[in-house]
CSV table of C-alpha atoms in Angstrom, one decimal:
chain,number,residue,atom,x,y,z
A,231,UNK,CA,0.0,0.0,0.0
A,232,UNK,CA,2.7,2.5,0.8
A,233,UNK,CA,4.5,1.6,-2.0
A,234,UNK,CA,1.7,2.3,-4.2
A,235,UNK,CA,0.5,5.5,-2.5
A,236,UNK,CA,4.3,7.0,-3.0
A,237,UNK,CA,4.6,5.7,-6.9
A,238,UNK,CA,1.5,7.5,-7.5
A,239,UNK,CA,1.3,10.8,-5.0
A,240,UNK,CA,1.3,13.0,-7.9
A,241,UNK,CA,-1.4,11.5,-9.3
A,242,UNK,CA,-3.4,11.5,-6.0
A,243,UNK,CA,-2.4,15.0,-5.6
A,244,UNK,CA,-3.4,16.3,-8.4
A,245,UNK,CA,-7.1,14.8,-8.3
A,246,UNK,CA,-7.7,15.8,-4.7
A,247,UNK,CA,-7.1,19.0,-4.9
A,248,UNK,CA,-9.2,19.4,-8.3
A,249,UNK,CA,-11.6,17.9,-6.0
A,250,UNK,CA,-11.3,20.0,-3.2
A,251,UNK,CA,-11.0,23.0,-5.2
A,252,UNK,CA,-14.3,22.5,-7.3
A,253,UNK,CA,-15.8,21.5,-3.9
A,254,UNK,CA,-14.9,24.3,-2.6
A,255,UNK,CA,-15.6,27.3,-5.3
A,256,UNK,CA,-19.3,25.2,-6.2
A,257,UNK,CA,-21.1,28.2,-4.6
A,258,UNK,CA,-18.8,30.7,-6.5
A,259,UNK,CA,-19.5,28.9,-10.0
A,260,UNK,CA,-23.4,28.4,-9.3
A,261,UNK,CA,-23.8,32.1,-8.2
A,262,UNK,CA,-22.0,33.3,-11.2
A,263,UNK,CA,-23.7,30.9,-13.8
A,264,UNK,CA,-27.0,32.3,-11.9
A,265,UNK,CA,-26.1,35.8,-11.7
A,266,UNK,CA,-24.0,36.6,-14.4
A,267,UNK,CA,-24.1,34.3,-17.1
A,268,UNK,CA,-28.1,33.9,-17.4
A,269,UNK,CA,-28.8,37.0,-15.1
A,270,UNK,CA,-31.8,36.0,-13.4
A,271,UNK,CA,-33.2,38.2,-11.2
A,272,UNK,CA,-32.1,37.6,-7.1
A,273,UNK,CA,-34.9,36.5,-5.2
A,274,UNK,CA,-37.4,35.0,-7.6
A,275,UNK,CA,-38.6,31.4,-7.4
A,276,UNK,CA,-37.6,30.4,-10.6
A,277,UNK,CA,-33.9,31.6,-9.7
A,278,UNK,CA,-33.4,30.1,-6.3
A,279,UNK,CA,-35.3,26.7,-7.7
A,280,UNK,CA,-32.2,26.8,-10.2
A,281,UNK,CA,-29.7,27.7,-7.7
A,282,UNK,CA,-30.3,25.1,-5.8
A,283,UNK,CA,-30.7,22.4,-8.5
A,284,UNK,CA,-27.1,23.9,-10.2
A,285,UNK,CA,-25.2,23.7,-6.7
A,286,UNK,CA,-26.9,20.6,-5.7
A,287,UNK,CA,-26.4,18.1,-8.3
A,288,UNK,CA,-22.7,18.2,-8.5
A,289,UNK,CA,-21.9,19.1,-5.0
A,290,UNK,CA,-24.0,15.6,-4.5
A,291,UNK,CA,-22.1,14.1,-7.2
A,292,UNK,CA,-18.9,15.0,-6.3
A,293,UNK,CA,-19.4,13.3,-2.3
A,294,UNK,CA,-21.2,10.7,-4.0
A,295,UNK,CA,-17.5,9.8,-6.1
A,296,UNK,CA,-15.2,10.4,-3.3
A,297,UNK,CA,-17.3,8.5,-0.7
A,298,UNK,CA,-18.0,5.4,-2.6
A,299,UNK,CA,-14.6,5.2,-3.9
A,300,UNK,CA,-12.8,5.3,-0.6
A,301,UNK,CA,-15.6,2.9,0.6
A,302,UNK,CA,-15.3,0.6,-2.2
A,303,UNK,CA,-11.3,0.2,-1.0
A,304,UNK,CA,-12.8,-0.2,2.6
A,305,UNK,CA,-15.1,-2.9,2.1
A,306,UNK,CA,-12.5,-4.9,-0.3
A,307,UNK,CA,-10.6,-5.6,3.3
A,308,UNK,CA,-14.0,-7.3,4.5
A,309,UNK,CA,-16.1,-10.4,3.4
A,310,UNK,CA,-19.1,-11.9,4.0
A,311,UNK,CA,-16.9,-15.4,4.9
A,312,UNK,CA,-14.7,-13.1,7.3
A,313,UNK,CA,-17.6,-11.5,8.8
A,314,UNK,CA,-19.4,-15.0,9.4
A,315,UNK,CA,-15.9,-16.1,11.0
A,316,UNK,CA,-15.9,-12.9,13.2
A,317,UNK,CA,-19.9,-13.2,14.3
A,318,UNK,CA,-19.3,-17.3,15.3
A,319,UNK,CA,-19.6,-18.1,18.9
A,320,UNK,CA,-20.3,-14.5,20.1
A,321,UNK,CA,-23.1,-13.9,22.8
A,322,UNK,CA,-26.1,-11.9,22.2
A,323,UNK,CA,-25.6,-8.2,22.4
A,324,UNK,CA,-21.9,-8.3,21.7
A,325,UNK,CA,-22.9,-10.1,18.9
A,326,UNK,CA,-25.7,-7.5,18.1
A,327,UNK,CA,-23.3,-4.8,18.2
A,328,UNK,CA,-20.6,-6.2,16.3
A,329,UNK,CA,-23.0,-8.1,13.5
A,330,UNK,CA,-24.9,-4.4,13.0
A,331,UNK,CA,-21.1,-2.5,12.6
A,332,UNK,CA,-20.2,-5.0,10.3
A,333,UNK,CA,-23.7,-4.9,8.1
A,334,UNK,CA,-22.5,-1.5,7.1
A,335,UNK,CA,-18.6,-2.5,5.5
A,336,UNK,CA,-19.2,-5.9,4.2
A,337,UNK,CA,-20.2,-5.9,0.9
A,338,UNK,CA,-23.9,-7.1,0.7
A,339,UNK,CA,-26.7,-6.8,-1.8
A,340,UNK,CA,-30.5,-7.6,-0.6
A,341,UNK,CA,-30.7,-10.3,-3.9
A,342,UNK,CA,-28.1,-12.1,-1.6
A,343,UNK,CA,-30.3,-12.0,1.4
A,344,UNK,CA,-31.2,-15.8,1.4
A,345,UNK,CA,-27.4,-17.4,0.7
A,346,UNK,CA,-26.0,-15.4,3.2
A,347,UNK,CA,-29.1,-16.4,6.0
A,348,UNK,CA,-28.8,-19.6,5.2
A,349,UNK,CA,-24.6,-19.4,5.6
A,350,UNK,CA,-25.1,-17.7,8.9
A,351,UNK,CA,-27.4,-20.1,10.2
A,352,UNK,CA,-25.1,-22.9,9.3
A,353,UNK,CA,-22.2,-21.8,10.9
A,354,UNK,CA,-24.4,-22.0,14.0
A,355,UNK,CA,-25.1,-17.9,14.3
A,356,UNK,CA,-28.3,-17.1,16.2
A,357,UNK,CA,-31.2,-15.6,14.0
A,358,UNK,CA,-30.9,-12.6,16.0
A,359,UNK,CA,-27.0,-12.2,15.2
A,360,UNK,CA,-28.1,-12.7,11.4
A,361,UNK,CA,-31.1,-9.9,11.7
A,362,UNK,CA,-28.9,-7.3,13.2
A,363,UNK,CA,-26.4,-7.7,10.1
A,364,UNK,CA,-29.5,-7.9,7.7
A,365,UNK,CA,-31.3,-4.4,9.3
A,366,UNK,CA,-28.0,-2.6,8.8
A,367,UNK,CA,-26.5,-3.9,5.8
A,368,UNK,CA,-29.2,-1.9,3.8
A,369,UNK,CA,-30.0,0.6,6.0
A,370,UNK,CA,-26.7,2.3,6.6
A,371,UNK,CA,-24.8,2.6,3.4
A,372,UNK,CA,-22.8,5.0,1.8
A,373,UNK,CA,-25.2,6.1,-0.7
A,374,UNK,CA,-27.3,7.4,2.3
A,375,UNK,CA,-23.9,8.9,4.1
A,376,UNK,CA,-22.9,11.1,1.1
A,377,UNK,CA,-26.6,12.4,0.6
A,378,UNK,CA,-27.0,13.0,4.3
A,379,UNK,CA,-24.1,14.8,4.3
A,380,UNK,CA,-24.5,16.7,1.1
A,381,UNK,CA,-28.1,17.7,1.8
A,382,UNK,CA,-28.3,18.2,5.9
A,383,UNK,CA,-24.4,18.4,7.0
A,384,UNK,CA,-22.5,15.9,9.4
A,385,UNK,CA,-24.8,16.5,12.4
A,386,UNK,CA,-27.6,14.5,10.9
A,387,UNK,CA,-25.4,12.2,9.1
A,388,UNK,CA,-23.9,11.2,12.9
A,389,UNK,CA,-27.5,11.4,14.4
A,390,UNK,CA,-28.6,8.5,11.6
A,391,UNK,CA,-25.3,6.4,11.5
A,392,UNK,CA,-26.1,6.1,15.3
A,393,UNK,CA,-29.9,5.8,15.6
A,394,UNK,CA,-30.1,3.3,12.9
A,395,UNK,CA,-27.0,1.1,14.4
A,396,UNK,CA,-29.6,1.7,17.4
A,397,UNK,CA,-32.6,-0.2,15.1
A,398,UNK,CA,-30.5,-3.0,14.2
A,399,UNK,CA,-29.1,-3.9,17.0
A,400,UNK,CA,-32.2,-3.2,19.2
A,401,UNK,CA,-34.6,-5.6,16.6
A,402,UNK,CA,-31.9,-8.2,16.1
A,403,UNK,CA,-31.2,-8.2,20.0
A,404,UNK,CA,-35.0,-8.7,21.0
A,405,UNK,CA,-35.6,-11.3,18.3
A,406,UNK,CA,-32.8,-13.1,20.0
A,407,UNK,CA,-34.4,-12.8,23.1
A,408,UNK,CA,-37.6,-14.4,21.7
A,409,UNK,CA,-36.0,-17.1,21.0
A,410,UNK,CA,-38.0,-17.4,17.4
A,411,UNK,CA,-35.9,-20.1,15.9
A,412,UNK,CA,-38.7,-22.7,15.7
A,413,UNK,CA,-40.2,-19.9,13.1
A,414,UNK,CA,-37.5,-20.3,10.3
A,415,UNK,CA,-38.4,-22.5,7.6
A,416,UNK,CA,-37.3,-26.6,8.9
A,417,UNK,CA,-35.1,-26.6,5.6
A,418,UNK,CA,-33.2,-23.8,6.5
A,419,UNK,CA,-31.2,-26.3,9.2
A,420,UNK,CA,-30.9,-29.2,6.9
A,421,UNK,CA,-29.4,-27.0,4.0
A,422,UNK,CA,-25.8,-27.9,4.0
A,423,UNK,CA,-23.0,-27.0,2.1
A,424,UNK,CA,-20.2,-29.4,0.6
A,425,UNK,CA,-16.9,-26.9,0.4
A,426,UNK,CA,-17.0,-24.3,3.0
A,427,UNK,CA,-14.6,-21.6,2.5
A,428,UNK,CA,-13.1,-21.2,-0.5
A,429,UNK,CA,-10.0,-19.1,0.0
A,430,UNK,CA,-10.3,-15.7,-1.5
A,431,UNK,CA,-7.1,-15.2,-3.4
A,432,UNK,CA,-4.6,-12.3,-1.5
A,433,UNK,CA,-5.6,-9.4,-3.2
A,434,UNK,CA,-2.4,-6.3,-4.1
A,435,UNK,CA,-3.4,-2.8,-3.0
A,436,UNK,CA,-3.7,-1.5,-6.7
A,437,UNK,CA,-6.7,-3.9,-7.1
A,438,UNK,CA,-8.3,-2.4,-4.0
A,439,UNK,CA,-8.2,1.1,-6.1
A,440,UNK,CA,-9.4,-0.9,-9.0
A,441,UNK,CA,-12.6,-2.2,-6.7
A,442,UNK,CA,-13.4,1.4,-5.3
A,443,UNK,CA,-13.2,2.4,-9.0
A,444,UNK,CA,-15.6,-0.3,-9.9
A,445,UNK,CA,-17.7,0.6,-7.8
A,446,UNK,CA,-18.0,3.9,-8.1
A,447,UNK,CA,-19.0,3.3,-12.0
A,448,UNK,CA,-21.3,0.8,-10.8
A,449,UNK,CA,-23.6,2.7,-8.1
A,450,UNK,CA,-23.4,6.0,-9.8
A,451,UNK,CA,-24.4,4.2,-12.9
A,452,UNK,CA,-27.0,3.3,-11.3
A,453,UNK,CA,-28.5,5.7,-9.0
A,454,UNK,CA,-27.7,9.5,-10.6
A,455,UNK,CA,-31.1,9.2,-12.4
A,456,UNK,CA,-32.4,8.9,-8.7
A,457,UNK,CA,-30.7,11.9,-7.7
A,458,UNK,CA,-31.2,13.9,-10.9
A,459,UNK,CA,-35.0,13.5,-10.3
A,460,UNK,CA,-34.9,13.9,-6.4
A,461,UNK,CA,-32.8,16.9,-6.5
A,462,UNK,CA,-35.0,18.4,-9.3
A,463,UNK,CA,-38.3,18.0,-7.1
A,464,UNK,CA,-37.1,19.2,-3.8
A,465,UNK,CA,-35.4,22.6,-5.7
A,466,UNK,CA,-39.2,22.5,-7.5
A,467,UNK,CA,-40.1,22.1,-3.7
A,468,UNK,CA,-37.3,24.5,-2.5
A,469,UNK,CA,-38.8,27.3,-4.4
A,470,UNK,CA,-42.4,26.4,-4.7
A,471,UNK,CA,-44.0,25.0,-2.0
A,472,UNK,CA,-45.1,27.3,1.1
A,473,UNK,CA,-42.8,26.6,4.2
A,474,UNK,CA,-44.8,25.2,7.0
A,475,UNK,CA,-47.0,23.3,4.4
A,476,UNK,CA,-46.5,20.0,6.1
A,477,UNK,CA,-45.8,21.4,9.6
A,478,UNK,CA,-49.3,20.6,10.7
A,479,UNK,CA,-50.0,17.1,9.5
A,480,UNK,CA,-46.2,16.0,10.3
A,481,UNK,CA,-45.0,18.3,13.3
A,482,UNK,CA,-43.8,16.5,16.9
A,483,UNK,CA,-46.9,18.3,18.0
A,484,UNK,CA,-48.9,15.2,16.7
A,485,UNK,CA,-47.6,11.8,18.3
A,486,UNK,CA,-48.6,9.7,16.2
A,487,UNK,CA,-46.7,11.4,13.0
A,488,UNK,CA,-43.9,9.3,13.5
A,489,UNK,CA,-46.2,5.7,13.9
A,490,UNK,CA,-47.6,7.4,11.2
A,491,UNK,CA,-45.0,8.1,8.4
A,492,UNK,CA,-43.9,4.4,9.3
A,493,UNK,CA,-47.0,3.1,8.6
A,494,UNK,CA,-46.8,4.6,5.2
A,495,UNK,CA,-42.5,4.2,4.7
A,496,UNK,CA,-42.8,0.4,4.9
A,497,UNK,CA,-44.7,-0.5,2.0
A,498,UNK,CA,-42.7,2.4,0.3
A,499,UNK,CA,-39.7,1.1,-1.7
A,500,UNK,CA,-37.1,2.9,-2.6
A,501,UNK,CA,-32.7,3.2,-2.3
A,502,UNK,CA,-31.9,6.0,-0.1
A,503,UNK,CA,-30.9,8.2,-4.0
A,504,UNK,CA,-33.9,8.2,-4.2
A,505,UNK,CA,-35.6,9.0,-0.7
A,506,UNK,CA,-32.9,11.2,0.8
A,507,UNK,CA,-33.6,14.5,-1.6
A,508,UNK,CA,-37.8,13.8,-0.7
A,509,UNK,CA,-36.2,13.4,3.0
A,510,UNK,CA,-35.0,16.9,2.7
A,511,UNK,CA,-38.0,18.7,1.3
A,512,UNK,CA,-39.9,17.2,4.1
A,513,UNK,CA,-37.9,18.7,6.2
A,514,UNK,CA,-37.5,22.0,4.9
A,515,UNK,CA,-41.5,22.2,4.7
A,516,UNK,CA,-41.7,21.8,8.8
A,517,UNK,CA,-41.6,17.8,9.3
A,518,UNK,CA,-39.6,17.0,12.2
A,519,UNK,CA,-36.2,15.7,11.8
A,520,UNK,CA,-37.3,12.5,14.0
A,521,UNK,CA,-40.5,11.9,11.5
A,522,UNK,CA,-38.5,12.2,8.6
A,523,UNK,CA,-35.5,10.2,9.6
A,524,UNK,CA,-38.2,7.7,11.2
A,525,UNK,CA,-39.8,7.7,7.7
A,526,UNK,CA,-36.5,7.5,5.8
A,527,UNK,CA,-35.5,4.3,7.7
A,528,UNK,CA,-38.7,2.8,7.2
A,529,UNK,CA,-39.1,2.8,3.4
A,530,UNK,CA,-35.0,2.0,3.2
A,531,UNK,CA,-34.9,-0.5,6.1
A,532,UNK,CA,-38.2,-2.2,5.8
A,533,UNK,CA,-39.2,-2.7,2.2
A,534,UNK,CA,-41.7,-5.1,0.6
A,535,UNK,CA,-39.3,-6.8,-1.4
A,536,UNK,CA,-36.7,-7.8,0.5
A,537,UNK,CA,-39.8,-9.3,2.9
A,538,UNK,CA,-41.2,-11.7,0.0
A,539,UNK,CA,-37.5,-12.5,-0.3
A,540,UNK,CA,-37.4,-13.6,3.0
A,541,UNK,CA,-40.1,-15.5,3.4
A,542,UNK,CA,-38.3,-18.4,1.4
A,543,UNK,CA,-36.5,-18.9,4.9
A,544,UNK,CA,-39.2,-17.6,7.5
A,545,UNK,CA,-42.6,-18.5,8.4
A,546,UNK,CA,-44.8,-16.0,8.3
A,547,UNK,CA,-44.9,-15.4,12.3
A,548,UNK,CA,-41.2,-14.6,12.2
A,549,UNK,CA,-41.6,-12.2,9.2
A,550,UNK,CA,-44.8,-10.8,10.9
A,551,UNK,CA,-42.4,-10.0,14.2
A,552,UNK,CA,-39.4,-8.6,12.3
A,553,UNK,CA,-41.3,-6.2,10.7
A,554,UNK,CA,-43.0,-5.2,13.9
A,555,UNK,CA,-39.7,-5.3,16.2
A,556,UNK,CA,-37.8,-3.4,13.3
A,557,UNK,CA,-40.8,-1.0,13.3
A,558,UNK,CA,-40.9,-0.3,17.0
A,559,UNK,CA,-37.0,0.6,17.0
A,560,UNK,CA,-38.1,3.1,14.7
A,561,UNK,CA,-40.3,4.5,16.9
A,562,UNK,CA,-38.4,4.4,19.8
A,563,UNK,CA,-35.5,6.7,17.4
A,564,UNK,CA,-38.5,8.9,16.1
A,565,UNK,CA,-39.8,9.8,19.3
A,566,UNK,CA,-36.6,9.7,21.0
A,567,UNK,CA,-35.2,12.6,18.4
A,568,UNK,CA,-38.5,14.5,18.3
A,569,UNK,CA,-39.2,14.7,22.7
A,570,UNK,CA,-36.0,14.0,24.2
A,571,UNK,CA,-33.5,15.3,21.9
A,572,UNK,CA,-35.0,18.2,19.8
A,573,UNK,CA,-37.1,19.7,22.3
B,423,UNK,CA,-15.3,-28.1,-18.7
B,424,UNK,CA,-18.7,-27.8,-16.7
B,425,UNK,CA,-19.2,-24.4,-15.4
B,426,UNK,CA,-22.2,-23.2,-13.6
B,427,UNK,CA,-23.1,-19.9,-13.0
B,428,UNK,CA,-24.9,-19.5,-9.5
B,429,UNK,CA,-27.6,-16.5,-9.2
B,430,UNK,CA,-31.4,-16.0,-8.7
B,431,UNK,CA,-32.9,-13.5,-10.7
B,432,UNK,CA,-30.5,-10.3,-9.5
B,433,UNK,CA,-29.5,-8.5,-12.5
B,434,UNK,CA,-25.6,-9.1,-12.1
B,435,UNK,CA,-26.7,-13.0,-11.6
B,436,UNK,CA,-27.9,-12.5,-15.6
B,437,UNK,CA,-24.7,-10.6,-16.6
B,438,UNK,CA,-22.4,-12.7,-15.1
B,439,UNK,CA,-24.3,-15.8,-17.4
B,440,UNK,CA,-23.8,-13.6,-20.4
B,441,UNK,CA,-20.4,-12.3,-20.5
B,442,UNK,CA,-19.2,-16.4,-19.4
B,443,UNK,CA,-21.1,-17.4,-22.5
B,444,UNK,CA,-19.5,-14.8,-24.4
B,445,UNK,CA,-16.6,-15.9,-23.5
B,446,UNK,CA,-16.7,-19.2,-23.9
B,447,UNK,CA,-18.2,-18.7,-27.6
B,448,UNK,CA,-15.0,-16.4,-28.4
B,449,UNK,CA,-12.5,-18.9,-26.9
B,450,UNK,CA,-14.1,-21.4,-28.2
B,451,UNK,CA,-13.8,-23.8,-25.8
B,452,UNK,CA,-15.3,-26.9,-25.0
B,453,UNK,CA,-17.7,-26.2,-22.0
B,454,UNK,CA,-21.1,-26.4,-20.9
B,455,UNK,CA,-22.7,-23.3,-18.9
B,456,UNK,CA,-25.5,-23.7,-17.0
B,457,UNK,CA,-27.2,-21.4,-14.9
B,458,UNK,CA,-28.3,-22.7,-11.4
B,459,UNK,CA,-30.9,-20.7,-9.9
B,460,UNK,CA,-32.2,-23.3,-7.0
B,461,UNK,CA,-30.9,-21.5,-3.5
B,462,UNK,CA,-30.7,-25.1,-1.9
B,463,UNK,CA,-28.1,-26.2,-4.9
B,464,UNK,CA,-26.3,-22.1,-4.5
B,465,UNK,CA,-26.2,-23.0,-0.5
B,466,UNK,CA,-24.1,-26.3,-1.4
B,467,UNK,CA,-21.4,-24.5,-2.9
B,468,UNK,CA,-21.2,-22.3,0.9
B,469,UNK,CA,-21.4,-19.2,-1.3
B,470,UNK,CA,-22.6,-16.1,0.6
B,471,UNK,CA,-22.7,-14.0,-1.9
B,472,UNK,CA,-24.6,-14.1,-5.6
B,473,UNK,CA,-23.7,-14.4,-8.1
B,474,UNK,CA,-20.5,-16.6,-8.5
B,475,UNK,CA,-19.2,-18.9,-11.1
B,476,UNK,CA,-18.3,-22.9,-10.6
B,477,UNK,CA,-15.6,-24.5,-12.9
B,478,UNK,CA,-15.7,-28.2,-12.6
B,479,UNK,CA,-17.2,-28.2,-8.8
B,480,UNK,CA,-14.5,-25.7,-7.7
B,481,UNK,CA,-15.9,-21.6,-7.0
B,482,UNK,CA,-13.5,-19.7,-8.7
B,483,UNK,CA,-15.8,-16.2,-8.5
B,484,UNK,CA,-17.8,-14.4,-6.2
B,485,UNK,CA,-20.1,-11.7,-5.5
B,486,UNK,CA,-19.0,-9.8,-9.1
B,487,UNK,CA,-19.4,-9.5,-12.3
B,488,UNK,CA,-15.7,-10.1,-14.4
B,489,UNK,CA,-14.9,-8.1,-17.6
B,490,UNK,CA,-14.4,-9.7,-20.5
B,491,UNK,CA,-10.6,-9.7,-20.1
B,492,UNK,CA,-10.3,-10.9,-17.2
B,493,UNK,CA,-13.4,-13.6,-17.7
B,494,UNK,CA,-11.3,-15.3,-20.2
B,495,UNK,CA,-8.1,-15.6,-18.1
B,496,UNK,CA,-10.2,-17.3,-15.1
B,497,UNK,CA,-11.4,-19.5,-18.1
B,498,UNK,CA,-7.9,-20.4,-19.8
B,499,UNK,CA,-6.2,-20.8,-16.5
């Protein structure tokens, strides 16, 4: 790794302070395309609404490439085979905890949900173990980091990191608790595999870059039409919509906004590209920043498909209770930001 | 050569069938592909993580799609 770093710190150089330096001037550029290229007049709504769409979308962009490429190099050092290792033999709670930090580095998509239940399970990790890793693998992701970040600052990214580490271990603890494991399909335990670990080949440090480059090209490619779209209704929104329009319906006045905007999150699908700019328009309008992060988590950490996935493993009683348990540490973070922290 | 690509329905899973038969066509080479989608037949491999890619019972691939270039040297090799 040092090696490479010092053969390339031109190279390195040279991009992240191009980076830094376009991050940096982004309000400069946007107020003088605004202002003095297409001289729109200060004030209007039509001129903010573009503002903010022109500073947005690459300011968004530009975490979105940095973020997912460092994370891509981060998550090459971790496995779903090392994580199992890690998770085997550890007692509830520790295990929790450590399965719910781990969710968010290993590399994990939700089509590989049922392989990696089923490898869990084998290796003789409790269910609840395995749900704490499964609540935060989606749920806290870089994707959701960088537009946190880009769109409400560090405070709220730290308050969500935190509060949805909270959900999954909380839900995966008290499912452990239940003792539920006479709820997961009787194949489940007679599912066994021939060649346990294959050895994943050692891997230089150049290949790492190659992996974070990958997956920049991969998520981008996939979400920016998500982001385009999002960013384009909350500037419509920005400049638009009346502030306060949604204070009444959705303010911490009303206790049962956040029960309420979970209610309506889980059936909601959608990656957090696409929920996080909505997120912020919510926000912005007078929705409280527990009811929206409540909401948030609900429609990224709860989603319909991911439970029809599941119930290839689970009988419907256990599905039935994850929902509910991962619904209620929802609650618990909605109410607890909206009385006890915000107040 | 028997090689099985492992995958339910995830888009990747359908990619990473594609660019092997690809690259078996260019190469020419004498293999059968077969795409197993049955999770019980996945889990009997002890892969975690979909899709991967079996060359005569062994997993040489997981959790990614290959390019092209590199597809044919895990092939040839």
């Amino acid at each position: 790794m040092i090696n490479y770093l010092k053969k390339n710190t031109h190279k390195i150089a040279i991009l992240l302070i191009a980076w830094f330096a376009f991050y940096k001037y982004l309000t400069q550029i946007t107020n003088f395309i605004i202002d003095d290229v297409f001289k729109l007049e200060e004030g209007k709504h039509l001129t903010e609404t573009l503002r903010f769409f022109i500073y947005e979308v690459p300011k968004v962009f530009l975490l979105l490439i940095l973020i997912i490429f460092l994370v891509g190099i981060l998550r090459s050092y971790f496995s779903p085979e090392k994580t199992r290792k890690a998770l085997q033999g550890k007692s509830l709670f520790t295990g929790n905890i450590m399965a719910s930090l781990l969710g968010t580095v290993t590399p994990f998509c939700s089509c590989s949900a049922i392989p990696l239940f089923l490898g869990f399970v084998e290796a003789g990790i409790p269910i609840g173990i395995t749900f704490s890793f499964l609540i935060a693998a989606p749920m806290i992701n870089e994707v959701a980091v960088v537009l946190l970040i880009g769109l409400f600052g560090w405070k709220v990214t730290l308050i969500y990191f935190f509060t949805g580490l909270f959900v999954a271990i909380f839900s995966g603890w008290l499912i452990g608790v239940l003792k539920l494991e006479k709820y997961v399909a009787d194949w489940v335990f007679k599912a066994k595999s021939k060649n346990q670990e294959s050895e994943q080949n050692k891997i230089e440090f150049k290949d790492r870059i190659q992996l974070g480059i990958t997956g920049v090209k991969e998520i981008v490619g996939k979400i920016w039409i998500y982001i385009i779209i999002g960013i384009a209704v909350g500037a419509g929104a920005h400049g638009y919509v009346p502030e306060d329009f949604l204070s009444t319906l959705m303010s911490k006045a009303n206790w049962y906004s956040v029960p309420l905007a979970i209610v309506v999150g889980i059936p909601l699908y959608s990656n957090a590209a696409g929920i996080i700019p909505i997120i912020s328009v919510l926000i912005e309008k007078g929705v409280s920043l527990g009811t929206a992060l409540a909401f948030m988590m609900s429609v990224i950490g709860l989603s319909l498909p991911e439970i029809i996935i599941l119930k290839k493993v689970l009988k419907m009683q256990l599905i039935a209770i994850f929902v509910g348990v991962v619904a209620l540490g929802i609650v618990i973070v909605g109410f607890v930001l909206n009385y006890i922290v915000f107040t | 050569m028997e090689i099985k690509v492992l995958g339910s329905g995830c888009a990747k899973c359908k990619t990473l069938e594609k660019v092997t038969r690809e690259a078996v066509a260019e190469l020419s080479l004498d293999a059968t592909v077969e795409k197993v989608e049955d999770i019980q037949k996945i889990i009997e491999y002890g892969v975690m993580i979909t899709p991967a890619l079996v060359i005569d019972g062994q997993v040489v691939l997981k959790g990614k799609v290959p390019k092209m270039k590199e597809m044919k040297e895990i092939l040839t090799k």
